[in-house]
mmCIF file of C-alpha atoms in Angstrom:
data_model
loop_
_atom_site.group_PDB
_atom_site.id
_atom_site.type_symbol
_atom_site.label_atom_id
_atom_site.label_comp_id
_atom_site.label_asym_id
_atom_site.label_seq_id
_atom_site.Cartn_x
_atom_site.Cartn_y
_atom_site.Cartn_z
ATOM 1 C CA MET E 81 20.494 5.815 -10.365
ATOM 2 C CA HIS E 82 17.801 8.799 -10.369
ATOM 3 C CA LEU E 83 14.304 8.217 -8.592
ATOM 4 C CA ALA E 84 11.722 10.738 -8.082
ATOM 5 C CA ALA E 85 8.597 9.176 -6.436
ATOM 6 C CA PRO E 86 5.960 9.818 -3.316
ATOM 7 C CA ALA E 87 6.846 7.405 -0.416
ATOM 8 C CA ILE E 88 5.594 6.457 2.922
ATOM 9 C CA ILE E 89 8.285 6.530 5.543
ATOM 10 C CA LEU E 90 8.848 3.177 6.850
ATOM 11 C CA ALA E 91 12.185 3.530 9.058
ATOM 12 C CA VAL E 92 14.698 6.223 10.091
ATOM 13 C CA ARG E 93 18.103 5.060 11.609
ATOM 14 C CA ALA E 94 20.975 7.817 12.723
ATOM 15 C CA HIS E 95 23.726 7.360 10.633
ATOM 16 C CA GLY E 96 26.893 9.337 11.533
ATOM 17 C CA GLU E 97 26.609 12.683 13.571
ATOM 18 C CA HIS E 98 23.694 14.358 11.847
ATOM 19 C CA GLY E 99 22.215 12.440 8.865
ATOM 20 C CA ALA E 100 19.902 9.842 8.759
ATOM 21 C CA VAL E 101 19.299 6.615 6.732
ATOM 22 C CA VAL E 102 15.681 6.923 5.681
ATOM 23 C CA ARG E 103 13.651 3.747 4.089
ATOM 24 C CA GLY E 104 10.468 4.524 2.049
ATOM 25 C CA LEU E 105 7.713 2.289 0.150
ATOM 26 C CA THR E 106 7.340 3.713 -3.125
ATOM 27 C CA PRO E 107 4.077 2.554 -5.449
ATOM 28 C CA ASP E 108 5.963 1.518 -8.253
ATOM 29 C CA HIS E 109 9.259 0.926 -6.996
ATOM 30 C CA GLY E 110 8.968 -0.677 -3.851
ATOM 31 C CA VAL E 111 11.055 0.154 -0.500
ATOM 32 C CA GLN E 112 14.006 2.456 -1.409
ATOM 33 C CA ALA E 113 16.647 3.408 1.157
ATOM 34 C CA GLY E 114 18.755 6.888 1.228
ATOM 35 C CA TYR E 115 20.957 8.736 2.980
ATOM 36 C CA VAL E 116 19.396 12.347 3.885
ATOM 37 C CA ARG E 117 22.125 14.883 4.931
ATOM 38 C CA GLY E 118 20.912 16.631 7.941
ATOM 39 C CA GLY E 119 18.357 14.416 8.382
ATOM 40 C CA ARG E 120 18.481 14.501 12.610
ATOM 41 C CA SER E 121 18.359 18.439 12.388
ATOM 42 C CA ARG E 122 15.529 20.421 13.972
ATOM 43 C CA ALA E 123 14.019 20.976 10.810
ATOM 44 C CA LEU E 124 13.915 17.491 9.375
ATOM 45 C CA ARG E 125 13.199 15.267 12.072
ATOM 46 C CA PRO E 126 9.460 16.324 12.192
ATOM 47 C CA VAL E 127 9.303 15.490 8.420
ATOM 48 C CA LEU E 128 11.416 12.116 8.847
ATOM 49 C CA GLN E 129 8.413 10.301 10.886
ATOM 50 C CA PRO E 130 7.239 6.994 9.973
ATOM 51 C CA ALA E 131 3.902 7.381 8.229
ATOM 52 C CA ASN E 132 4.603 10.454 6.822
ATOM 53 C CA MET E 133 4.268 10.873 2.880
ATOM 54 C CA VAL E 134 6.582 12.170 1.200
ATOM 55 C CA LEU E 135 7.999 13.142 -2.177
ATOM 56 C CA GLY E 136 11.803 11.802 -2.123
ATOM 57 C CA GLU E 137 14.165 12.002 -4.980
ATOM 58 C CA TRP E 138 17.323 9.335 -4.699
ATOM 59 C CA ARG E 139 20.566 9.908 -6.702
ATOM 60 C CA ALA E 140 23.467 7.745 -6.758
ATOM 61 C CA ARG E 141 26.313 7.461 -9.116
ATOM 62 C CA THR E 142 26.323 3.333 -8.874
ATOM 63 C CA GLU E 143 23.711 0.885 -8.482
ATOM 64 C CA ASP E 144 25.867 -0.219 -5.446
ATOM 65 C CA GLN E 145 25.959 2.974 -3.456
ATOM 66 C CA LEU E 146 23.473 4.097 -1.033
ATOM 67 C CA PRO E 147 21.447 6.786 -2.698
ATOM 68 C CA ALA E 148 21.278 10.655 -1.341
ATOM 69 C CA LEU E 149 17.983 11.285 -0.661
ATOM 70 C CA THR E 150 16.296 14.566 -0.286
ATOM 71 C CA VAL E 151 12.345 14.919 0.717
ATOM 72 C CA GLU E 152 9.794 17.000 0.664
ATOM 73 C CA LEU E 153 7.091 16.732 2.936
ATOM 74 C CA VAL E 154 3.594 15.818 1.448
ATOM 75 C CA HIS E 155 1.378 14.786 4.455
ATOM 76 C CA SER E 156 2.593 14.829 8.163
ATOM 77 C CA ARG E 157 0.742 12.161 10.502
ATOM 78 C CA ALA E 158 3.635 13.504 13.316
ATOM 79 C CA PRO E 159 0.602 14.349 15.507
ATOM 80 C CA LEU E 160 -0.679 10.903 15.895
ATOM 81 C CA HIS E 161 2.666 9.978 17.606
ATOM 82 C CA ALA E 162 1.541 11.906 20.452
ATOM 83 C CA GLU E 163 -1.626 9.444 20.852
ATOM 84 C CA PRO E 164 -0.932 5.977 22.236
ATOM 85 C CA LEU E 165 -3.276 4.076 20.474
ATOM 86 C CA PRO E 166 -2.556 5.426 16.782
ATOM 87 C CA ALA E 167 1.398 5.912 17.700
ATOM 88 C CA ALA E 168 1.121 2.034 18.339
ATOM 89 C CA ALA E 169 -0.629 1.648 15.009
ATOM 90 C CA LEU E 170 1.554 3.683 12.886
ATOM 91 C CA GLU E 171 4.882 2.001 14.703
ATOM 92 C CA TRP E 172 3.525 -1.469 13.634
ATOM 93 C CA LEU E 173 2.373 -1.214 10.024
ATOM 94 C CA THR E 174 5.602 0.813 9.297
ATOM 95 C CA ALA E 175 7.697 -1.794 11.262
ATOM 96 C CA LEU E 176 5.902 -4.948 9.792
ATOM 97 C CA THR E 177 6.110 -2.877 6.213
ATOM 98 C CA GLY E 178 9.899 -2.368 6.354
ATOM 99 C CA ALA E 179 10.779 -5.744 7.469
ATOM 100 C CA ALA E 180 8.984 -7.788 5.707
ATOM 101 C CA LEU E 181 9.318 -6.564 2.358
ATOM 102 C CA PRO E 182 12.936 -6.653 0.098
ATOM 103 C CA GLU E 183 13.950 -3.517 -1.459
ATOM 104 C CA GLY E 184 13.445 -2.533 -5.089
ATOM 105 C CA GLN E 185 10.643 -5.010 -5.527
ATOM 106 C CA PRO E 186 7.502 -3.396 -6.497
ATOM 107 C CA TYR E 187 4.250 -4.165 -4.394
ATOM 108 C CA PRO E 188 1.701 -1.817 -5.753
ATOM 109 C CA GLN E 189 -0.827 -3.387 -3.841
ATOM 110 C CA ILE E 190 0.466 -3.123 -0.546
ATOM 111 C CA HIS E 191 1.542 0.400 -1.120
ATOM 112 C CA ALA E 192 -2.279 1.348 -1.908
ATOM 113 C CA ALA E 193 -3.469 -0.802 1.283
ATOM 114 C CA LEU E 194 -0.892 0.324 3.687
ATOM 115 C CA ALA E 195 -1.786 4.034 2.632
ATOM 116 C CA ALA E 196 -5.359 3.188 2.886
ATOM 117 C CA MET E 197 -4.784 1.686 6.475
ATOM 118 C CA LEU E 198 -2.672 5.007 7.838
ATOM 119 C CA ASP E 199 -5.593 6.932 6.477
ATOM 120 C CA ALA E 200 -8.124 5.260 8.548
ATOM 121 C CA VAL E 201 -5.891 5.338 11.717
ATOM 122 C CA GLU E 202 -5.822 9.178 11.339
ATOM 123 C CA ALA E 203 -9.811 9.071 10.237
ATOM 124 C CA ALA E 204 -10.519 7.068 13.576
ATOM 125 C CA PRO E 205 -7.724 7.009 16.272
ATOM 126 C CA ALA E 206 -9.834 5.295 18.867
ATOM 127 C CA ALA E 207 -9.509 2.309 16.307
ATOM 128 C CA ARG E 208 -13.127 0.848 15.990
ATOM 129 C CA GLY E 209 -12.823 1.828 12.235
ATOM 130 C CA TRP E 210 -9.275 0.216 11.433
ATOM 131 C CA ALA E 211 -8.855 -2.571 13.886
ATOM 132 C CA GLY E 212 -10.293 -5.599 11.605
ATOM 133 C CA ALA E 213 -8.555 -3.524 8.556
ATOM 134 C CA MET E 214 -5.409 -4.275 10.150
ATOM 135 C CA ALA E 215 -6.013 -8.175 10.044
ATOM 136 C CA ARG E 216 -6.693 -8.082 6.790
ATOM 137 C CA TYR E 217 -3.916 -6.065 5.819
ATOM 138 C CA GLU E 218 -1.589 -8.757 7.609
ATOM 139 C CA LEU E 219 -3.351 -11.208 5.470
ATOM 140 C CA LEU E 220 -2.746 -9.294 2.331
ATOM 141 C CA LEU E 221 1.012 -9.054 2.991
ATOM 142 C CA LEU E 222 1.177 -12.830 3.690
ATOM 143 C CA GLY E 223 -0.292 -13.512 0.392
ATOM 144 C CA GLN E 224 1.704 -11.041 -1.597
ATOM 145 C CA LEU E 225 4.853 -12.516 0.133
ATOM 146 C CA GLY E 226 4.075 -16.402 -1.268
ATOM 147 C CA PHE E 227 2.741 -17.322 2.493
ATOM 148 C CA GLY E 228 -0.983 -16.885 1.650
ATOM 149 C CA LEU E 229 -3.478 -18.716 3.534
ATOM 150 C CA ASP E 230 -6.239 -20.964 1.784
ATOM 151 C CA LEU E 231 -9.402 -20.066 3.246
ATOM 152 C CA ASP E 232 -11.830 -21.034 0.378
ATOM 153 C CA ARG E 233 -12.496 -24.460 0.846
ATOM 154 C CA CYS E 234 -11.875 -27.057 3.926
ATOM 155 C CA VAL E 235 -8.248 -29.005 3.516
ATOM 156 C CA VAL E 236 -10.251 -32.028 4.601
ATOM 157 C CA THR E 237 -13.511 -32.062 2.858
ATOM 158 C CA GLY E 238 -12.919 -29.712 -0.335
ATOM 159 C CA SER E 239 -16.054 -27.963 0.627
ATOM 160 C CA GLY E 240 -16.266 -23.837 0.823
ATOM 161 C CA ALA E 241 -19.523 -24.670 3.112
ATOM 162 C CA ASP E 242 -19.454 -23.512 6.655
ATOM 163 C CA ILE E 243 -15.656 -22.523 7.190
ATOM 164 C CA ALA E 244 -14.949 -21.890 10.879
ATOM 165 C CA PHE E 245 -11.286 -22.806 11.587
ATOM 166 C CA VAL E 246 -7.690 -22.693 10.247
ATOM 167 C CA SER E 247 -4.982 -25.037 10.698
ATOM 168 C CA PRO E 248 -2.130 -23.863 12.748
ATOM 169 C CA LYS E 249 0.176 -25.936 10.812
ATOM 170 C CA SER E 250 -0.821 -25.732 7.102
ATOM 171 C CA GLY E 251 -3.038 -22.527 7.190
ATOM 172 C CA GLY E 252 -5.569 -24.168 5.429
ATOM 173 C CA ALA E 253 -9.432 -23.702 6.182
ATOM 174 C CA VAL E 254 -11.333 -26.258 8.136
ATOM 175 C CA SER E 255 -15.171 -26.561 7.840
ATOM 176 C CA ARG E 256 -17.353 -27.019 11.396
ATOM 177 C CA ALA E 257 -17.854 -30.586 10.464
ATOM 178 C CA ALA E 258 -14.145 -31.606 9.717
ATOM 179 C CA ALA E 259 -13.174 -30.192 12.892
ATOM 180 C CA VAL E 260 -15.459 -32.158 15.542
ATOM 181 C CA GLY E 261 -13.297 -33.261 18.054
ATOM 182 C CA TYR E 262 -10.435 -31.035 17.281
ATOM 183 C CA GLU E 263 -11.541 -27.425 17.763
ATOM 184 C CA ASP E 264 -8.851 -27.132 20.569
ATOM 185 C CA ARG E 265 -5.909 -27.518 18.331
ATOM 186 C CA LEU E 266 -7.813 -25.160 15.689
ATOM 187 C CA LEU E 267 -7.810 -21.583 15.503
ATOM 188 C CA PRO E 268 -11.068 -20.078 15.139
ATOM 189 C CA LEU E 269 -11.504 -18.011 11.624
ATOM 190 C CA PRO E 270 -13.913 -14.772 11.639
ATOM 191 C CA ALA E 271 -16.345 -14.575 8.957
ATOM 192 C CA PHE E 272 -14.828 -10.918 7.679
ATOM 193 C CA LEU E 273 -11.288 -12.282 7.070
ATOM 194 C CA ARG E 274 -13.385 -14.046 4.316
ATOM 195 C CA LYS E 275 -16.118 -12.041 3.480
ATOM 196 C CA GLY E 276 -15.372 -8.361 4.842
ATOM 197 C CA GLY E 277 -17.772 -6.732 7.045
ATOM 198 C CA GLU E 278 -17.557 -4.897 10.070
ATOM 199 C CA PRO E 279 -16.039 -7.482 12.716
ATOM 200 C CA ASP E 280 -16.995 -7.375 16.756
ATOM 201 C CA TRP E 281 -13.638 -7.293 19.027
ATOM 202 C CA ALA E 282 -13.593 -11.080 19.297
ATOM 203 C CA ASP E 283 -13.675 -11.443 15.741
ATOM 204 C CA VAL E 284 -10.946 -8.814 15.594
ATOM 205 C CA PHE E 285 -8.589 -10.629 18.159
ATOM 206 C CA ALA E 286 -9.389 -13.883 16.365
ATOM 207 C CA GLY E 287 -8.234 -12.677 13.097
ATOM 208 C CA LEU E 288 -5.154 -10.960 14.929
ATOM 209 C CA ALA E 289 -4.356 -14.140 16.363
ATOM 210 C CA ILE E 290 -4.286 -16.204 12.798
ATOM 211 C CA THR E 291 -2.238 -13.444 10.964
ATOM 212 C CA GLY E 292 -0.225 -12.845 13.926
ATOM 213 C CA ARG E 293 0.997 -16.693 14.183
ATOM 214 C CA PHE E 294 1.693 -16.953 10.479
ATOM 215 C CA LEU E 295 3.411 -13.514 10.079
ATOM 216 C CA ALA E 296 5.926 -14.837 13.078
ATOM 217 C CA ARG E 297 6.355 -18.237 11.597
ATOM 218 C CA ASN E 298 6.878 -17.233 8.056
ATOM 219 C CA VAL E 299 8.089 -13.590 7.523
ATOM 220 C CA LEU E 300 9.470 -12.271 10.903
ATOM 221 C CA VAL E 301 12.195 -14.357 11.425
ATOM 222 C CA ASP E 302 15.867 -14.000 12.568
ATOM 223 C CA ARG E 303 16.455 -10.297 12.732
ATOM 224 C CA ARG E 304 13.425 -9.289 11.839
ATOM 225 C CA ALA E 305 11.521 -10.910 14.406
ATOM 226 C CA ASP E 306 12.310 -7.684 16.300
ATOM 227 C CA ALA E 307 9.590 -5.840 14.913
ATOM 228 C CA LEU E 308 7.062 -8.166 16.616
ATOM 229 C CA ALA E 309 7.467 -6.458 19.879
ATOM 230 C CA ALA E 310 5.421 -3.421 18.397
ATOM 231 C CA ARG E 311 2.868 -5.710 17.468
ATOM 232 C CA GLU E 312 2.954 -6.997 20.886
ATOM 233 C CA ARG E 313 2.484 -3.499 22.145
ATOM 234 C CA LEU E 314 -0.429 -2.680 19.836
ATOM 235 C CA VAL E 315 -2.546 -5.756 20.568
ATOM 236 C CA ASP E 316 -2.113 -5.074 24.386
ATOM 237 C CA ARG E 317 -3.444 -1.407 23.816
ATOM 238 C CA LEU E 318 -6.184 -2.790 21.989
ATOM 239 C CA LYS E 319 -7.209 -5.074 24.546
ATOM 240 C CA ARG E 320 -7.134 -2.388 27.191
ATOM 241 C CA ALA E 321 -9.056 0.102 24.987
ATOM 242 C CA VAL E 322 -11.649 -2.202 24.750
ATOM 243 C CA ALA E 323 -12.061 -3.655 28.266
#
């Protein structure tokens, strides 16, 4: 096995005294794991930071063997890890992607969207420019993994008009008319999740409430649920930042 590809680092785990197991998301080969010799050294620690862009080369004698991985830094986002809000965003985005995606399966749309999200966080550390996009990224990931939400037509009437809510059970959209009397049992659906545009903060948090519910129910289950702690920290920081 020999693969050379650009990758976004998703996770780094210490292995042995000096090495590290690194998982990276490549454009055409999905998540790839590899052992980096000396990955905990002073020279490599700044390179092996989640959200950094690297050029990786994976080599293994058999398909069952954990490949040896060498990396060359392409773009560092290490300075953002010193800023609380951007650091929380990078932690969540990489933790979510690393926990949700199976290894070795290509998800080019997710790779492109994650790269764009990381660029947005880097360009606007204050979050106004990327908080809504993060909800859309979570929605994309749900869809790519087979848990997409049907937000185009009301599950009760079949109409695409005046969609205003989401069923927390089915994930289907509900129109304002069909929701009468049941509003407190449904999740408000902000328009930007369906049509794009720039949401206000109330809509951002409404969107995150929807995607967070279905990520926790359908994707981040069992041992992968640990990743949700990173999301809780980020949402808490966002709420404090706009209070």
